Amino acid sequence: MIKGIIFDLDGVIVSTDKYHYAAWKQLADRENIFFDEQINNRLRGVSRRESLNIILERASKEYSEAEINEMLEYKNQIYRKSLVNITPKDILPGVKELLNYLTINCIKKAIGSSSKNTMLILERIGLSDCFDVIVDGTMISHTKPDPEVFLKAQKGLNLANTECLVVEDAVAGVEASHNANIKAVAVGDAALHGVGDYNFSNVLEIKNIL
Ligand code: B16
Ligand code: MG
């Protein structure tokens, strides 16, 4: 029986993925590195540093550690500026209704995100008090598909792996969930790839499997 749901943030609760893409695109253009939406799909769920490593696969020069840090900071500044535009209206369809349903039915809720901007985003969309447990990019050493973020969330919820469900939009995130031995509901890009134990177009469909 499912007693807790661990939500990924970006691409599940709110569509910040378009802002990540726009910021990375601006950096890639500045550096004359080819970058498109297809490559961007590989950045879903992985840390900022690992995302840059993927973009730099197409770079024609080697970058120093100082240059890499400057690029990470440049991208994050652009991204954080765009987060100012986010409001509760940006919460993805079905999410609020599902969260209310879980609260009414005493099913615990957690966030398991790779983002170091998680708290800022949750505050912008008015959901910072909505979760029993929040594990974000500031609290982990290994990025998805490593299971660390979900294992920490599961521990915080004080539930067995079989009592939890992860909701993810990233292929790397579904892999992380499986590496933690937790079943995954895939939405968005991960659902298009059919990698989840369940592949849904709207998170509200989760009600049917509880
Ligand atoms: P930040 P999630 C992830 O969030 C994003 O999907 C990924 O594109 C991003 O690189 C990562 O957070 C780190 O974000 O730069 O804000 O620390 O999907 O795990 O909620
Ligand atoms: Mg995501």
PDB file of N, CA and C in Angstrom, residues 19 23 26 73-86 117 120 124:
ATOM      1  N   TYR A  19      12.888  27.330 -18.725  1.00  0.00           N
ATOM      2  CA  TYR A  19      13.823  28.373 -18.287  1.00  0.00           C
ATOM      3  C   TYR A  19      15.255  27.821 -18.213  1.00  0.00           C
ATOM      4  N   ALA A  23      18.317  29.366 -20.515  1.00  0.00           N
ATOM      5  CA  ALA A  23      19.570  29.847 -19.896  1.00  0.00           C
ATOM      6  C   ALA A  23      20.778  29.092 -20.450  1.00  0.00           C
ATOM      7  N   GLN A  26      21.532  30.279 -23.958  1.00  0.00           N
ATOM      8  CA  GLN A  26      22.244  31.562 -23.994  1.00  0.00           C
ATOM      9  C   GLN A  26      23.748  31.346 -23.749  1.00  0.00           C
ATOM     10  N   GLU A  73      27.939  29.859 -13.007  1.00  0.00           N
ATOM     11  CA  GLU A  73      27.387  31.044 -12.356  1.00  0.00           C
ATOM     12  C   GLU A  73      26.572  31.875 -13.362  1.00  0.00           C
ATOM     13  N   TYR A  74      27.120  32.022 -14.574  1.00  0.00           N
ATOM     14  CA  TYR A  74      26.436  32.777 -15.647  1.00  0.00           C
ATOM     15  C   TYR A  74      25.071  32.169 -15.931  1.00  0.00           C
ATOM     16  N   LYS A  75      25.038  30.839 -16.100  1.00  0.00           N
ATOM     17  CA  LYS A  75      23.760  30.158 -16.391  1.00  0.00           C
ATOM     18  C   LYS A  75      22.783  30.321 -15.225  1.00  0.00           C
ATOM     19  N   ASN A  76      23.300  30.137 -14.009  1.00  0.00           N
ATOM     20  CA  ASN A  76      22.396  30.191 -12.850  1.00  0.00           C
ATOM     21  C   ASN A  76      21.817  31.592 -12.663  1.00  0.00           C
ATOM     22  N   GLN A  77      22.609  32.614 -12.965  1.00  0.00           N
ATOM     23  CA  GLN A  77      22.102  33.999 -12.844  1.00  0.00           C
ATOM     24  C   GLN A  77      20.950  34.225 -13.811  1.00  0.00           C
ATOM     25  N   ILE A  78      21.113  33.764 -15.047  1.00  0.00           N
ATOM     26  CA  ILE A  78      20.045  33.928 -16.054  1.00  0.00           C
ATOM     27  C   ILE A  78      18.812  33.151 -15.598  1.00  0.00           C
ATOM     28  N   TYR A  79      19.036  31.928 -15.146  1.00  0.00           N
ATOM     29  CA  TYR A  79      17.921  31.063 -14.717  1.00  0.00           C
ATOM     30  C   TYR A  79      17.169  31.692 -13.548  1.00  0.00           C
ATOM     31  N   ARG A  80      17.920  32.163 -12.542  1.00  0.00           N
ATOM     32  CA  ARG A  80      17.254  32.732 -11.356  1.00  0.00           C
ATOM     33  C   ARG A  80      16.481  33.996 -11.702  1.00  0.00           C
ATOM     34  N   LYS A  81      16.980  34.766 -12.666  1.00  0.00           N
ATOM     35  CA  LYS A  81      16.234  35.964 -13.103  1.00  0.00           C
ATOM     36  C   LYS A  81      14.888  35.556 -13.687  1.00  0.00           C
ATOM     37  N   SER A  82      14.875  34.451 -14.464  1.00  0.00           N
ATOM     38  CA  SER A  82      13.612  34.027 -15.093  1.00  0.00           C
ATOM     39  C   SER A  82      12.637  33.461 -14.064  1.00  0.00           C
ATOM     40  N   LEU A  83      13.143  32.977 -12.928  1.00  0.00           N
ATOM     41  CA  LEU A  83      12.258  32.433 -11.895  1.00  0.00           C
ATOM     42  C   LEU A  83      11.376  33.516 -11.270  1.00  0.00           C
ATOM     43  N   VAL A  84      11.790  34.774 -11.425  1.00  0.00           N
ATOM     44  CA  VAL A  84      10.994  35.890 -10.905  1.00  0.00           C
ATOM     45  C   VAL A  84       9.611  35.894 -11.570  1.00  0.00           C
ATOM     46  N   ASN A  85       9.530  35.363 -12.778  1.00  0.00           N
ATOM     47  CA  ASN A  85       8.260  35.354 -13.526  1.00  0.00           C
ATOM     48  C   ASN A  85       7.306  34.250 -13.058  1.00  0.00           C
ATOM     49  N   ILE A  86       7.795  33.315 -12.265  1.00  0.00           N
ATOM     50  CA  ILE A  86       6.965  32.168 -11.884  1.00  0.00           C
ATOM     51  C   ILE A  86       5.973  32.532 -10.785  1.00  0.00           C
ATOM     52  N   ASN A 117      17.907  25.307  -6.463  1.00  0.00           N
ATOM     53  CA  ASN A 117      16.966  26.434  -6.394  1.00  0.00           C
ATOM     54  C   ASN A 117      15.580  25.985  -5.931  1.00  0.00           C
ATOM     55  N   LEU A 120      13.550  28.314  -3.492  1.00  0.00           N
ATOM     56  CA  LEU A 120      13.116  29.544  -4.162  1.00  0.00           C
ATOM     57  C   LEU A 120      11.892  29.270  -5.038  1.00  0.00           C
ATOM     58  N   ARG A 124       8.026  30.638  -4.686  1.00  0.00           N
ATOM     59  CA  ARG A 124       7.390  31.410  -5.781  1.00  0.00           C
ATOM     60  C   ARG A 124       6.018  30.845  -6.131  1.00  0.00           C
TER      61      ARG A 124
END
